[in-house]
mmCIF file of C-alpha atoms in Angstrom:
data_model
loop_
_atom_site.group_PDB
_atom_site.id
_atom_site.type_symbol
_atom_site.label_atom_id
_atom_site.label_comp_id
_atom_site.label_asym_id
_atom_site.label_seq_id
_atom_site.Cartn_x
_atom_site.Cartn_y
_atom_site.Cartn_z
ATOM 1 C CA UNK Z 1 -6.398 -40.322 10.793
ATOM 2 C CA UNK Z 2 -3.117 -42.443 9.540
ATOM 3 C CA UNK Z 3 -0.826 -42.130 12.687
ATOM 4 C CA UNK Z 4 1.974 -40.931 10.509
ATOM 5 C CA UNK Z 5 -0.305 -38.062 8.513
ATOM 6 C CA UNK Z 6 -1.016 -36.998 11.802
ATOM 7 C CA UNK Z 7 2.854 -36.482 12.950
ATOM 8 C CA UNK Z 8 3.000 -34.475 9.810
ATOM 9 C CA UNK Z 9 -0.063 -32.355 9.957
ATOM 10 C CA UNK Z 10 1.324 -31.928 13.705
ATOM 11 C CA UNK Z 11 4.623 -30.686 12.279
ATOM 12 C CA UNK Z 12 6.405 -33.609 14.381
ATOM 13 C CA UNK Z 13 8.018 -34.876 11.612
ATOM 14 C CA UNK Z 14 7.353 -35.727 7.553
ATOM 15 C CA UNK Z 15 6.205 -39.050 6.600
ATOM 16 C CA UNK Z 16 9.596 -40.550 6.288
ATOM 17 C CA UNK Z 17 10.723 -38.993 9.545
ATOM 18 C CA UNK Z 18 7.674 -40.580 11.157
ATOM 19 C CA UNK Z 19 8.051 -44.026 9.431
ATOM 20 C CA UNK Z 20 11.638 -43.917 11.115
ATOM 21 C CA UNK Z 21 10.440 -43.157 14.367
ATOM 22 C CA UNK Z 22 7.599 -45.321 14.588
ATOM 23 C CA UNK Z 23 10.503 -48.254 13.328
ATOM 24 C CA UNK Z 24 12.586 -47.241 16.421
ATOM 25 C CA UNK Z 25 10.014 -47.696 18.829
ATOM 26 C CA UNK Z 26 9.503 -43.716 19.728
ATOM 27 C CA UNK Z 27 6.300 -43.800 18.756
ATOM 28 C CA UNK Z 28 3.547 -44.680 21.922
ATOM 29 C CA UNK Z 29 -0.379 -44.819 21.438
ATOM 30 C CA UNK Z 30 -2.771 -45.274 24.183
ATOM 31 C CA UNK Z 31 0.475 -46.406 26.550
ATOM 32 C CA UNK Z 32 1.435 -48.732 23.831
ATOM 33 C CA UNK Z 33 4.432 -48.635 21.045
ATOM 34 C CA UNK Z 34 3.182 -48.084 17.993
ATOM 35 C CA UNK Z 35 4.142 -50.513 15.210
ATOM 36 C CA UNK Z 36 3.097 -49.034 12.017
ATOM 37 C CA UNK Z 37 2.742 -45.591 10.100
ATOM 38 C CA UNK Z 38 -0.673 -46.690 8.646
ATOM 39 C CA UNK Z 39 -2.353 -47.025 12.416
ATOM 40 C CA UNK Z 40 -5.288 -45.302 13.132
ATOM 41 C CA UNK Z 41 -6.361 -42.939 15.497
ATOM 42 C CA UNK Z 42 -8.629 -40.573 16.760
ATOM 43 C CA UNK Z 43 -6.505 -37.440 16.969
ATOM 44 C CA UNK Z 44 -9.128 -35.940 19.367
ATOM 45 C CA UNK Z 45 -9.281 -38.742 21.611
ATOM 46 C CA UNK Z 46 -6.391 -40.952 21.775
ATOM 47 C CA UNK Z 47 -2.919 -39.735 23.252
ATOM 48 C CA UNK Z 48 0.797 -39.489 21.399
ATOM 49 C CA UNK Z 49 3.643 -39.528 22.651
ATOM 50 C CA UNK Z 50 6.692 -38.944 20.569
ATOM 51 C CA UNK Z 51 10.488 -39.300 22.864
ATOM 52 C CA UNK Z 52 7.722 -39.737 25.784
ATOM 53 C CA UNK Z 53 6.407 -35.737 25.029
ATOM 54 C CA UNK Z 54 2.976 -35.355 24.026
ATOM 55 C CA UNK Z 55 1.772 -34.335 20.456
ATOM 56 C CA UNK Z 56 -1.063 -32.137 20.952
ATOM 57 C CA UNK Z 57 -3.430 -31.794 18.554
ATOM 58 C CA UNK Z 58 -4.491 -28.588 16.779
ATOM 59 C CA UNK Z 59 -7.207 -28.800 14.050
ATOM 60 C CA UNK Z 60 -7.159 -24.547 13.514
ATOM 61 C CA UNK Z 61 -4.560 -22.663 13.030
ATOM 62 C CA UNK Z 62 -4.901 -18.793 12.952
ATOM 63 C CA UNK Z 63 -2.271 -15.604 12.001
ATOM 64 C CA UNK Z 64 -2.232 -11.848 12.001
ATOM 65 C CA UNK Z 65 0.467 -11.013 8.924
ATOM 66 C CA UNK Z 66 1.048 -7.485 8.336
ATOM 67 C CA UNK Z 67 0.718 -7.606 4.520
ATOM 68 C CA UNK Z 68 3.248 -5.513 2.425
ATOM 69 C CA UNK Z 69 2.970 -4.211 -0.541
ATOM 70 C CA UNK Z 70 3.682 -6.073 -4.189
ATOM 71 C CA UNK Z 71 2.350 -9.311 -2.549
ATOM 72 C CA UNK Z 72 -0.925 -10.818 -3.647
ATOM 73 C CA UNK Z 73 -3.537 -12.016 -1.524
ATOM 74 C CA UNK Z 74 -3.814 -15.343 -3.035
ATOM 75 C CA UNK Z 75 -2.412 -18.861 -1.785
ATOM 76 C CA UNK Z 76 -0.660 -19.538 -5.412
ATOM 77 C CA UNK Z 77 0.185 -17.456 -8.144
ATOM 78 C CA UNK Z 78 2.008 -18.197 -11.273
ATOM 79 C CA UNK Z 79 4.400 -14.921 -11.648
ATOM 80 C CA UNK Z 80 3.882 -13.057 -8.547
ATOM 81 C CA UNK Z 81 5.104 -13.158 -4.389
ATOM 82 C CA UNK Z 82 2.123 -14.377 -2.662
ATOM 83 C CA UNK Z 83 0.988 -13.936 0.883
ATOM 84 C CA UNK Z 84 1.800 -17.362 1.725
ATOM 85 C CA UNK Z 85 5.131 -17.014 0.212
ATOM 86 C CA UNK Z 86 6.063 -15.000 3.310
ATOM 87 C CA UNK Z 87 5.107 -18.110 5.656
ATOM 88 C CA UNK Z 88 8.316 -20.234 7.155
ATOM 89 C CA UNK Z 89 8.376 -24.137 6.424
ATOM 90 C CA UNK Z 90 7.860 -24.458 9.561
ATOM 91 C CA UNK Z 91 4.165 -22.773 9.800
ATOM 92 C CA UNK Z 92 2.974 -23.174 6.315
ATOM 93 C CA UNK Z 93 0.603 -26.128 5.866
ATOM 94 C CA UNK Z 94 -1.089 -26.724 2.647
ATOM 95 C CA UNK Z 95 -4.657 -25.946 4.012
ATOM 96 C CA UNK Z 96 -3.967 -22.570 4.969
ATOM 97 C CA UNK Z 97 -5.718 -19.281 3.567
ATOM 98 C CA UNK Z 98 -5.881 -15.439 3.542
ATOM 99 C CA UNK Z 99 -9.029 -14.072 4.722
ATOM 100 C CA UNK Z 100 -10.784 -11.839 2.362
ATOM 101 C CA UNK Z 101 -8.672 -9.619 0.076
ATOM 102 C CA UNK Z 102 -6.058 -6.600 0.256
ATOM 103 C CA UNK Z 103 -4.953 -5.090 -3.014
ATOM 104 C CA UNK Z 104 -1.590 -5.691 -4.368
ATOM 105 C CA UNK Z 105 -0.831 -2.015 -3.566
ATOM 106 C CA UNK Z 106 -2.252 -2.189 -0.136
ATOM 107 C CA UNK Z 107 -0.947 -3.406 3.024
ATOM 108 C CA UNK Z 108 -2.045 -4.194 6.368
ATOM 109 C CA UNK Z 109 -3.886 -6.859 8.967
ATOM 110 C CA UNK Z 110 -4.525 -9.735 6.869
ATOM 111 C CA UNK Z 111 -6.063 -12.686 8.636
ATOM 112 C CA UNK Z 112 -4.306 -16.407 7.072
ATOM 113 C CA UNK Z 113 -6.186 -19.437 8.802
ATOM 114 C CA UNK Z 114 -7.704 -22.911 7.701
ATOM 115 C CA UNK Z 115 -10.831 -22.455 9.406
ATOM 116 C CA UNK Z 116 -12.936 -21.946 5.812
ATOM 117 C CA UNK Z 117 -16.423 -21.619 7.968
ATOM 118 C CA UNK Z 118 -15.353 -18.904 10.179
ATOM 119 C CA UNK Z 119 -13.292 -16.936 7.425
ATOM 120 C CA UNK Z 120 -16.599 -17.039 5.314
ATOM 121 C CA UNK Z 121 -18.439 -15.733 8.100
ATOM 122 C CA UNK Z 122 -15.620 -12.784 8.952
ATOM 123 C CA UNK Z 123 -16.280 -11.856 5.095
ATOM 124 C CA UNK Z 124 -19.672 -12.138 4.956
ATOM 125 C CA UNK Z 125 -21.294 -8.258 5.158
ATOM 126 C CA UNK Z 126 -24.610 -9.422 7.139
ATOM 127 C CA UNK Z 127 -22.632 -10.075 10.408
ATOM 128 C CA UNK Z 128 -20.853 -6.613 10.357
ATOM 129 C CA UNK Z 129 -17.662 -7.590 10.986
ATOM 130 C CA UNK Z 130 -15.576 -3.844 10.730
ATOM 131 C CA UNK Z 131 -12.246 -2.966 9.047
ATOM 132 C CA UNK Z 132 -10.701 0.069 9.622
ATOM 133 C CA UNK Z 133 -8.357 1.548 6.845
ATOM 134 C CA UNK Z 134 -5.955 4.211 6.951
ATOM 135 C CA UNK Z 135 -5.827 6.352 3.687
ATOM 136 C CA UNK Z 136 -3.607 8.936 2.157
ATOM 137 C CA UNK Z 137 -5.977 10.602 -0.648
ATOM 138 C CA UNK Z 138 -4.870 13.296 -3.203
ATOM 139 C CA UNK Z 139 -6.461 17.097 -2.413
ATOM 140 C CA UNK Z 140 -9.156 17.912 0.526
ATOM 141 C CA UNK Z 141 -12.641 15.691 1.377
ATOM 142 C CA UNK Z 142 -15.106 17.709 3.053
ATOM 143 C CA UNK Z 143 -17.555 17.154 5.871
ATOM 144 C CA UNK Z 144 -20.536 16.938 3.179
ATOM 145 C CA UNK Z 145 -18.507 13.775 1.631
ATOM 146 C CA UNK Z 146 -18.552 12.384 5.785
ATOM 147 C CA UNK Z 147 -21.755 12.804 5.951
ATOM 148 C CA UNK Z 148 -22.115 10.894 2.133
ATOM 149 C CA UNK Z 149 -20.415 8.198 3.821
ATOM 150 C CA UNK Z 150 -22.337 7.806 6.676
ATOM 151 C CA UNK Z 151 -25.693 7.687 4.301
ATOM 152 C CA UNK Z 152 -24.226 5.003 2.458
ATOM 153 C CA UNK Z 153 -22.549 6.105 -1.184
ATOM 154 C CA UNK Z 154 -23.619 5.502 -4.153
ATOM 155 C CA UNK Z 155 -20.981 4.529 -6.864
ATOM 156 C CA UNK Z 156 -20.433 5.840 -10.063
ATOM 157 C CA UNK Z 157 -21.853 2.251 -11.885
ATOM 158 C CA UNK Z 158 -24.641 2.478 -9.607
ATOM 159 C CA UNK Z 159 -23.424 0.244 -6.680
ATOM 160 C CA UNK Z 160 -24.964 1.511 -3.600
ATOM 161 C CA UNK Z 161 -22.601 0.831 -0.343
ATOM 162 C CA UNK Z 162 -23.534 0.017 3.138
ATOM 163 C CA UNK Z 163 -22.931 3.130 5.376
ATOM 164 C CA UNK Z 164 -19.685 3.752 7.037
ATOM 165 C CA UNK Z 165 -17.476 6.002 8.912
ATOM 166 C CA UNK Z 166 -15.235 8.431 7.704
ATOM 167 C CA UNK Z 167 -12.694 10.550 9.917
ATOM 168 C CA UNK Z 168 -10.770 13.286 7.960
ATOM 169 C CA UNK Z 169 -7.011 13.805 9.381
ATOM 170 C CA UNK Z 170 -4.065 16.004 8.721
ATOM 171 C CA UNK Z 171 -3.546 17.852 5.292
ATOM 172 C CA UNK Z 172 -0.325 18.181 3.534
ATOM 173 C CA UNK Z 173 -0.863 21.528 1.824
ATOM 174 C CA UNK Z 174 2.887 20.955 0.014
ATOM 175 C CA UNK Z 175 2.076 17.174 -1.191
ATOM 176 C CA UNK Z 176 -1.938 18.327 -1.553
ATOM 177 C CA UNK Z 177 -3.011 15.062 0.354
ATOM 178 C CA UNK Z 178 -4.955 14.251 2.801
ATOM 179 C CA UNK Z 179 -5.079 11.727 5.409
ATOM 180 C CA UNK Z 180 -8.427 9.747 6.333
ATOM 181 C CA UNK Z 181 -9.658 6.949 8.502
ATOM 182 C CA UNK Z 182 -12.867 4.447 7.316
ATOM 183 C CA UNK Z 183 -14.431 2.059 8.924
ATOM 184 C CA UNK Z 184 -16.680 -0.393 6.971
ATOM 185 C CA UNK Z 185 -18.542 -3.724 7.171
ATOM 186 C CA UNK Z 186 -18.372 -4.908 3.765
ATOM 187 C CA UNK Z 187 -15.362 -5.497 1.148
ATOM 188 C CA UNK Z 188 -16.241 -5.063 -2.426
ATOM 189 C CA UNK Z 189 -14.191 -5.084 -4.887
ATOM 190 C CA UNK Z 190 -11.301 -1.736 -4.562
ATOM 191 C CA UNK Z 191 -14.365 -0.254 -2.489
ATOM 192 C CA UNK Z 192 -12.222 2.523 -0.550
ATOM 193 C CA UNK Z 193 -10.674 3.541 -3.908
ATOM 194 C CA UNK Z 194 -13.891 3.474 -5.693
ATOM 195 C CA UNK Z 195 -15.248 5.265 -2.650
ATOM 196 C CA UNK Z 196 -12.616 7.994 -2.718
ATOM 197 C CA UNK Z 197 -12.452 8.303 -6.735
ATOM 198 C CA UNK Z 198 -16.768 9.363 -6.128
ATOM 199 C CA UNK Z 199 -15.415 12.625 -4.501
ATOM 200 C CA UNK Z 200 -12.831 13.199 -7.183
ATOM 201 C CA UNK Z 201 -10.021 12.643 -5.548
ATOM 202 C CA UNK Z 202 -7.667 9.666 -5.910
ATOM 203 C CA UNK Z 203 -6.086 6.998 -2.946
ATOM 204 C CA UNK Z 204 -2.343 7.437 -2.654
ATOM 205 C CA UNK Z 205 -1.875 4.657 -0.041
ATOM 206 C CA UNK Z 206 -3.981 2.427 1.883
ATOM 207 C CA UNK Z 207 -2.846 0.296 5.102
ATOM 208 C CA UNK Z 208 -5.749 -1.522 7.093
ATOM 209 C CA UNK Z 209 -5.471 -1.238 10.863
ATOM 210 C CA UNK Z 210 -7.744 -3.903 11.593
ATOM 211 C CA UNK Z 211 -10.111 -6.756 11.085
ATOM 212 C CA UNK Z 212 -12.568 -7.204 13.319
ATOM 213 C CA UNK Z 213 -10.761 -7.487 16.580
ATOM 214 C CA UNK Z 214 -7.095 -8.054 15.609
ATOM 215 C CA UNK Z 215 -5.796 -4.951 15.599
ATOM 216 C CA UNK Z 216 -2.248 -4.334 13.546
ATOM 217 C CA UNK Z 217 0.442 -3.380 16.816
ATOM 218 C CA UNK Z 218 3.370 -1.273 15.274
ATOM 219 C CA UNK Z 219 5.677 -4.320 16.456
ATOM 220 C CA UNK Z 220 4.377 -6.045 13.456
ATOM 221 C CA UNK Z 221 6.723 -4.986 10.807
ATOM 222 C CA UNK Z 222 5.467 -5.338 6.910
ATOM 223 C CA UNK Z 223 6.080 -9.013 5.895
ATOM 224 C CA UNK Z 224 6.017 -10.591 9.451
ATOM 225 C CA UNK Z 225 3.217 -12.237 10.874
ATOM 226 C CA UNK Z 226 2.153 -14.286 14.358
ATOM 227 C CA UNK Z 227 -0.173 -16.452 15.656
ATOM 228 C CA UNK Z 228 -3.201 -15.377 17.056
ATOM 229 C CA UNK Z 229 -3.539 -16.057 20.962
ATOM 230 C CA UNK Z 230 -6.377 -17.544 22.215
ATOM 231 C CA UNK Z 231 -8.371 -14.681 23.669
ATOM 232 C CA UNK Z 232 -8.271 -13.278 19.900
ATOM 233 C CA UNK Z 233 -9.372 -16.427 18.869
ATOM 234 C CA UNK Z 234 -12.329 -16.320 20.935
ATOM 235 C CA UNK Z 235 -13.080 -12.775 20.193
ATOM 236 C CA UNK Z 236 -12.965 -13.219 16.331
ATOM 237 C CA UNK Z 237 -15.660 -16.105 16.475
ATOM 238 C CA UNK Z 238 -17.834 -14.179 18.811
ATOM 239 C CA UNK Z 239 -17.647 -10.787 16.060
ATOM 240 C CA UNK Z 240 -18.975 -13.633 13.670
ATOM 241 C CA UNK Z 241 -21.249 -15.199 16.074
ATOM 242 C CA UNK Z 242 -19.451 -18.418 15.376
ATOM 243 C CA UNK Z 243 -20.149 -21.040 18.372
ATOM 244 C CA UNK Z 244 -18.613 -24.140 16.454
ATOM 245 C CA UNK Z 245 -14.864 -25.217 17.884
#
């Protein structure tokens, strides 16, 4: 890698910034000043030192946003807020993307990293990786529809889903509504609300509590996101059985 792509990619600096730096003498490869932006280097072998403070380097980067509604779970969109729209300059990088899909309507754990073979792992249904989902739904489900959910549902077009678990919560006898919990291992397309409309009824919100491991903390308000410590790290790639670094 071009020694001054990787002060960019490393958030040091942008190219320019980095060109001046390297001019000034700031710049120090290997114990040696580094003369031009155009050097090469092995990013996970050779040491930088920018002011005489090391540039460590981080090929992954991971976050847990709490997705609010309106927003699109895209990278780009040509009319409407995307996720990656809420990112700060200073964490966005161009590489970055949300794993799987919420709903413009729905809000919740989102996963947003640049590690493409573990987020197609996370999304793909034969390693079970679970999502729980909170659900207001209009009138009463009954423990026949639990057990419908637990045998795996079949869809109105025919689409059979994998089983999952339903919890049925409080009921609003003034709004008519009731509250439910699922917990799945495959995304397909609007599945809860496809899942609910089989029962007659209709999904009046929809947050997910969690992916996986990461688990949405009430200290994450709608619109914010962090990054994922290391321990979550490691537990995400071991609920994909991911072994790569």
């Amino acid at each position: 890698m071009r020694l001054d792509k990787y002060l960019k990619e490393m958030r040091v600096a942008t190219r320019s910034e980095a060109h001046t730096l390297i001019r000034d003498g700031h710049v120090n490869v290997n114990g040696v000043v580094a003369k031009q932006g155009r050097q090469s280097i092995d990013p996970d072998q050779d040491t930088v030192l920018v002011g005489g403070q090391p540039v460590v380097y981080q090929r992954y980067f991971y976050f847990l946003l709490n997705k609010p509604v309106a927003v699109v779970t895209a990278t780009t969109d040509k009319t409407a807020q995307t996720v990656m729209n809420l990112f700060n300059k200073a964490d966005y990088r161009d590489d970055l993307f949300p794993v799987g899909r919420l709903d413009k309507d729905t809000t919740g754990a989102l996963l947003i990293t640049n590690n493409g073979e573990l987020g197609h792992r996370l999304t793909n249904p034969k390693h079970h990786v679970t999502k729980v989902y909170q659900a207001i739904v209009t009138g009463t489900l009954t423990e026949d529809d639990v057990a419908q959910v637990a045998a795996g549902v079949t869809l109105k077009d025919g689409t059979v889903l994998k089983p999952a678990d339903m919890k049925l919560g409080a009921y609003d006898p003034v709004l008519d509504q009731t509250t439910i919990q699922l917990t799945l291992t495959e995304g397909k397309y609007h599945q809860v609300k496809r899942m609910v409309g089989s029962f007659g009824q209709r999904v009046v919100r929809l947050e997910r509590l969690s992916f996986g491991p990461l688990k949405l903390s009430t200290g994450l308000l709608p619109g914010h996101y962090r990054a994922l410590s290391e321990e979550e790290v490691n537990a995400l790639k071991a609920a994909a059985d991911f072994t790569k670094d």
